[in-house]
Amino acid sequence: MIYLAFFICLLYGFLVLYLSKGIDRLKDLENEQHKSETSFSILVPFRNEELNLPELLESIIALDYPTAQYELILINDASSDASVSIVDQFKTKHPTLNVALINNNELSGSPKKDAIHKAIGLASYDWIITTDADCVVPETWLRAFDSMITQQSPKMIVAPVSYLPKSGFLHKFQLLDFLSLQGITMGSFGMKDKKFGHPFLCNGANLCYTKESFKAVDGFTGNQHIPSGDDVFLLEKMFKKFPEDIQFIKSKEAIVLTSSKDSIKGLVQQRVRWAAKTTAYDSMYTKLVGALVFATSLILVILFILGGLGVLPWLHVGFIFLLKFHIDFVLLYKTSQFFEQQEVMKSYFFSSLLHPFYTVLIVIFSLKKSYNWKGRNY
């Protein structure tokens, strides 16, 4: 058993260190001072977000970008709270801002994809940006995208997302987990020109692409039956058709912040939703990476159990744990540096003890358990 565990951890270590190198290879965006050249359509699907919409809307109005060069399209997905009233009040308060409020048409098994698809059909500009109602965007957001588009002429831009700082171990655990996903995302883009390079993660809370390229890959066709995945499935299709034109924007000025969950139940529901779509990925590379990450967590859980039963010496268990601990630390610390959230690393040791059990349970739940998203059961 210990030899199998060591072998799996070696493979895992190669993967994580390879991705860590990718973070270093990813070039920082050069923020050139120039006249804004790009116009954007910002799409925000929402459902019962009365608590979050005000902060998002205030961050939108604070954007340091000509208001004539962007529009905001908010798509109401059958909200039953005061969300629509909040948007109406915002429109009245800011009449010079181009804001449209439309209602979603639920046509498939994924209301969010339906909302985005409808909004793209109504968008005035070719460059589409999606974000979520529980996010806050920086004032430099559109300027960073404009610089990236001007410099590199991509067709899709994957952008960084992190959690708003909150106190408490649950929030710090989530932040570390989320930073690991962001580190993997950045690392995979940094190595995408290599033999084993393949970007496979992104986040719809900060995603930018052209309307033309969306239509070229036939949008969400083929995965409308999956409730979520308006981001990763689109990335797969885009990368398959335009492998050289999909970029990650490594810029602090483009970081969008969102909120972690306030309860364990909320966290589990969210992560189960994320995990449930992985079996539908087209990319075998992505599936193998996911399988290796799961196998590493599973073997650690088994080792902890065997150590507790006295079947294996704790020295052997501790060796494998510390091997993974130091490997993950490299990726997480580099990622936390980029997001300027190194303070969360103080919670890393205890989080790393819990994380293998958490990962295994989430995967098991995603295979056997339904989940609730925005008041709907899937």
XYZ file of C-alpha atoms in Angstrom:
378
model
C 0.000 0.000 0.000
C 2.711 2.473 0.944
C 4.509 1.943 -2.374
C 1.294 2.550 -4.318
C 0.685 5.701 -2.299
C 4.214 6.903 -2.972
C 3.829 6.268 -6.707
C 0.509 8.145 -6.895
C 1.972 11.061 -4.930
C 4.955 11.191 -7.293
C 2.631 11.480 -10.286
C 0.591 14.089 -8.439
C 3.752 15.952 -7.490
C 4.918 16.050 -11.090
C 1.558 17.479 -12.148
C 1.411 20.162 -9.441
C 5.023 21.260 -9.834
C 4.530 21.339 -13.605
C 1.544 23.650 -13.127
C 3.486 25.722 -10.584
C 6.104 26.300 -13.244
C 3.289 27.381 -15.552
C 2.354 30.188 -13.150
C 5.912 31.533 -13.457
C 5.832 31.223 -17.263
C 2.598 33.172 -17.508
C 3.543 36.732 -18.368
C 2.116 39.669 -16.456
C -0.032 41.972 -18.544
C 1.767 45.174 -19.482
C -0.587 47.971 -18.571
C -0.024 50.483 -21.312
C -1.620 53.911 -21.120
C -3.685 54.307 -24.253
C -7.065 55.455 -25.397
C -9.733 52.809 -24.748
C -10.433 51.003 -27.999
C -12.799 48.151 -27.095
C -16.513 48.215 -26.392
C -18.000 45.582 -24.089
C -21.346 43.985 -23.334
C -21.369 42.930 -19.665
C -23.825 40.093 -18.979
C -25.112 39.305 -15.481
C -27.691 36.526 -15.041
C -29.367 36.712 -11.629
C -31.962 34.911 -9.551
C -32.976 36.173 -6.111
C -29.843 38.255 -5.534
C -31.284 41.233 -3.639
C -28.491 40.997 -1.044
C -25.679 40.986 -3.596
C -26.810 43.084 -6.553
C -26.318 46.521 -4.914
C -22.608 45.934 -4.356
C -22.072 44.615 -7.874
C -23.952 47.534 -9.428
C -21.997 50.073 -7.391
C -18.736 48.513 -8.598
C -19.986 48.699 -12.195
C -20.810 52.390 -11.945
C -17.344 53.018 -10.467
C -15.562 51.573 -13.519
C -12.783 53.759 -14.864
C -13.921 53.383 -18.463
C -15.987 55.528 -20.841
C -19.640 54.726 -20.233
C -20.309 55.048 -23.948
C -18.097 51.995 -24.523
C -19.911 49.429 -22.430
C -23.420 48.239 -21.756
C -24.799 46.221 -18.880
C -27.367 43.510 -19.598
C -28.984 41.983 -16.530
C -31.009 38.815 -17.090
C -33.690 38.075 -14.532
C -34.116 34.336 -14.038
C -37.541 34.213 -12.359
C -36.544 36.118 -9.232
C -39.147 36.252 -6.483
C -37.387 38.785 -4.237
C -36.606 42.483 -4.658
C -33.842 41.958 -7.246
C -35.806 43.473 -10.147
C -36.753 46.524 -8.067
C -33.089 47.060 -7.187
C -32.146 47.006 -10.873
C -34.994 49.369 -11.782
C -33.888 51.808 -9.085
C -30.322 51.594 -10.350
C -31.437 52.396 -13.907
C -33.426 55.394 -12.681
C -30.502 56.653 -10.610
C -28.033 56.328 -13.511
C -29.963 57.262 -16.683
C -26.796 57.920 -18.704
C -25.560 54.353 -18.215
C -26.622 51.864 -20.868
C -28.459 49.265 -18.745
C -30.923 46.680 -20.022
C -33.073 44.393 -17.881
C -34.504 41.354 -19.640
C -36.296 38.211 -18.538
C -34.830 34.793 -19.124
C -36.497 32.177 -21.311
C -35.910 28.758 -19.762
C -35.472 26.521 -22.788
C -33.090 23.829 -21.551
C -31.810 22.105 -18.437
C -29.485 25.037 -17.783
C -31.279 28.342 -17.064
C -27.967 30.189 -16.713
C -26.809 29.118 -20.183
C -30.221 30.095 -21.544
C -29.835 33.532 -19.954
C -26.379 34.125 -21.384
C -27.394 32.860 -24.819
C -30.394 35.199 -24.927
C -28.330 38.185 -23.783
C -25.630 37.538 -26.386
C -28.325 37.678 -29.056
C -29.277 41.158 -27.808
C -25.751 42.444 -27.106
C -24.706 45.567 -28.999
C -20.969 44.840 -28.935
C -18.816 41.966 -30.109
C -16.861 41.576 -26.862
C -18.882 39.763 -24.201
C -17.965 39.693 -20.512
C -19.827 37.507 -18.049
C -19.842 37.940 -14.291
C -22.123 36.903 -11.434
C -24.487 38.925 -9.272
C -22.554 38.070 -6.096
C -19.323 39.582 -7.422
C -17.492 42.883 -7.130
C -15.439 44.101 -10.081
C -12.408 46.427 -9.794
C -12.552 49.905 -11.321
C -9.674 48.924 -13.651
C -11.531 45.847 -14.918
C -12.430 46.940 -18.450
C -9.147 48.805 -18.961
C -7.252 45.593 -18.228
C -9.329 43.650 -20.763
C -8.919 46.452 -23.297
C -5.123 46.319 -22.887
C -5.111 42.539 -23.321
C -7.252 42.720 -26.448
C -5.144 45.521 -27.936
C -1.862 43.737 -27.269
C -2.714 40.117 -28.115
C -5.947 40.049 -30.158
C -7.361 36.914 -28.469
C -10.776 35.389 -28.997
C -11.305 34.379 -25.389
C -9.810 35.755 -22.164
C -9.934 33.776 -18.939
C -9.561 36.097 -15.960
C -8.748 35.717 -12.235
C -11.328 35.350 -9.481
C -10.896 35.169 -5.723
C -12.915 35.387 -2.536
C -13.574 38.503 -0.527
C -11.635 38.353 2.756
C -13.676 36.996 5.665
C -12.739 35.800 9.127
C -13.271 32.259 10.395
C -11.729 28.913 9.500
C -14.549 27.888 7.125
C -13.911 30.943 4.925
C -10.148 30.491 5.033
C -10.534 26.825 4.086
C -12.695 27.818 1.111
C -10.227 30.501 0.076
C -7.331 28.030 0.081
C -9.395 25.538 -1.905
C -10.401 28.250 -4.383
C -6.824 29.512 -4.699
C -5.740 25.988 -5.616
C -8.253 26.025 -8.486
C -7.012 29.434 -9.599
C -3.411 28.213 -9.400
C -4.248 25.203 -11.556
C -6.024 27.498 -14.022
C -3.078 29.878 -14.280
C -0.538 27.066 -14.434
C -2.380 25.246 -17.208
C -2.431 28.421 -19.310
C 1.253 29.018 -18.612
C 2.080 25.581 -20.022
C -0.444 25.503 -22.863
C 2.240 25.748 -25.522
C 3.983 22.639 -24.152
C 3.345 19.006 -25.084
C 1.375 18.366 -21.903
C -0.152 21.835 -21.718
C -3.924 22.106 -21.844
C -5.999 24.841 -20.170
C -9.027 23.176 -18.607
C -10.438 25.492 -15.948
C -11.992 28.952 -15.983
C -14.681 30.810 -14.075
C -17.801 32.389 -15.529
C -17.569 35.094 -12.868
C -14.809 36.662 -14.967
C -14.832 35.456 -18.542
C -14.495 37.432 -21.776
C -14.945 36.323 -25.382
C -16.142 37.561 -28.738
C -19.673 37.074 -29.925
C -18.219 35.853 -33.225
C -16.192 33.086 -31.570
C -19.174 32.073 -29.406
C -21.217 31.585 -32.544
C -18.325 29.823 -34.302
C -18.337 27.047 -31.680
C -22.148 26.963 -31.627
C -22.340 28.357 -28.118
C -23.549 25.948 -25.453
C -24.909 23.393 -27.905
C -24.131 19.896 -26.668
C -24.161 20.651 -22.947
C -27.448 22.491 -22.321
C -28.687 19.514 -20.295
C -25.987 20.148 -17.663
C -27.161 22.901 -15.259
C -23.763 24.569 -14.779
C -20.648 24.716 -16.936
C -21.357 27.897 -18.863
C -17.614 28.478 -18.492
C -15.582 25.245 -18.699
C -17.553 23.597 -21.483
C -17.292 26.772 -23.526
C -13.538 26.871 -22.823
C -13.189 23.298 -24.097
C -14.956 24.162 -27.335
C -13.048 27.412 -27.789
C -9.660 25.814 -27.143
C -10.416 23.016 -29.572
C -11.237 25.495 -32.359
C -8.916 28.393 -31.472
C -6.002 26.904 -29.456
C -3.696 29.871 -30.054
C -6.286 32.533 -29.302
C -7.357 31.588 -25.773
C -5.411 33.539 -23.142
C -5.288 34.085 -19.390
C -5.030 37.694 -18.255
C -2.435 37.759 -15.489
C -3.234 41.151 -14.049
C -4.227 42.216 -10.547
C -6.304 44.938 -12.194
C -8.626 42.284 -13.643
C -9.324 40.340 -10.424
C -13.016 39.901 -9.651
C -13.967 39.117 -6.052
C -16.886 36.967 -4.973
C -18.186 35.606 -1.674
C -17.419 32.300 -0.020
C -20.264 30.316 1.535
C -21.350 31.021 5.092
C -22.233 27.415 5.929
C -20.861 23.928 5.386
C -24.121 22.977 3.666
C -23.757 25.851 1.207
C -20.155 24.908 0.511
C -21.030 21.254 -0.110
C -23.907 22.183 -2.439
C -21.645 24.454 -4.461
C -18.742 22.019 -4.742
C -21.028 19.091 -5.574
C -22.439 21.184 -8.412
C -18.940 21.918 -9.655
C -17.853 18.290 -9.396
C -21.017 16.874 -10.972
C -20.128 18.213 -14.423
C -16.622 16.734 -14.613
C -17.784 13.423 -16.111
C -19.191 15.384 -19.070
C -15.830 16.906 -20.053
C -14.735 16.019 -23.584
C -11.035 16.312 -22.832
C -9.364 13.078 -21.709
C -6.504 15.187 -20.340
C -8.914 17.005 -18.034
C -10.473 13.744 -16.876
C -7.051 12.227 -16.141
C -6.017 15.283 -14.114
C -9.232 15.082 -12.119
C -8.774 11.347 -11.562
C -5.205 11.860 -10.330
C -6.227 14.598 -7.904
C -9.024 12.404 -6.555
C -6.767 9.323 -6.328
C -4.213 11.282 -4.301
C -6.835 12.436 -1.819
C -8.374 8.959 -1.630
C -5.058 7.259 -0.929
C -4.352 9.750 1.849
C -7.740 9.072 3.437
C -7.047 5.325 3.292
C -3.599 5.832 4.820
C -5.031 7.914 7.671
C -7.590 5.176 8.382
C -4.972 2.424 8.254
C -2.709 4.469 10.495
C -5.534 4.948 12.986
C -6.213 1.201 12.982
C -2.541 0.456 13.573
C -2.154 -1.372 10.259
C 0.436 1.099 8.966
C 3.069 2.993 10.972
C 2.242 6.671 11.377
C 5.759 7.411 10.166
C 4.813 6.097 6.707
C 1.505 7.927 6.716
C 3.190 11.149 7.808
C 5.801 10.847 5.055
C 3.165 10.666 2.294
C 1.131 13.471 3.867
C 4.146 15.772 4.171
C 5.142 14.996 0.589
C 1.769 16.210 -0.670
C 1.763 19.052 1.880
C 4.988 20.571 0.523
C 4.054 20.022 -3.114
C 0.714 21.803 -2.696
C 2.379 24.577 -0.698
C 4.453 25.618 -3.720
C 1.382 26.082 -5.933
C -0.723 27.731 -3.240
C 1.918 30.166 -2.110
C 2.626 31.344 -5.654
C -1.086 31.799 -6.245
C -1.664 33.619 -2.948
C 1.203 35.964 -3.850
C -0.492 36.940 -7.093
C -3.794 37.603 -5.314
C -1.969 39.261 -2.385
C -3.679 36.885 0.046
C -0.618 35.253 1.641
C -2.174 35.754 5.088
C -4.471 32.792 4.440
C -1.459 30.452 4.354
C -1.525 30.531 8.172
C -4.523 28.190 7.929
C -2.833 25.903 5.430
C -1.672 23.131 7.778
C -5.068 22.360 9.310
C -6.780 22.833 5.956
C -4.410 20.328 4.353
C -5.350 17.742 6.997
C -9.062 18.113 6.216
C -8.826 18.607 2.465
C -8.364 14.930 1.391
C -11.506 13.886 3.332
C -13.403 16.864 1.951
C -12.371 16.052 -1.626
C -13.377 12.394 -1.371
C -16.759 13.236 0.164
C -17.508 15.859 -2.496
C -16.760 13.377 -5.296
C -18.927 10.694 -3.659
C -21.783 13.165 -3.147
C -21.499 14.372 -6.748
C -22.063 10.803 -7.965
C -24.922 9.932 -5.639
C -26.498 13.130 -4.343
C -28.701 15.793 -5.907
C -27.946 19.443 -5.255
C -29.827 22.695 -4.934
C -28.828 25.741 -6.981
C -30.701 29.021 -6.823
C -33.776 27.329 -5.370
C -33.874 24.577 -7.986
C -33.076 20.913 -7.394
C -30.886 19.024 -9.841
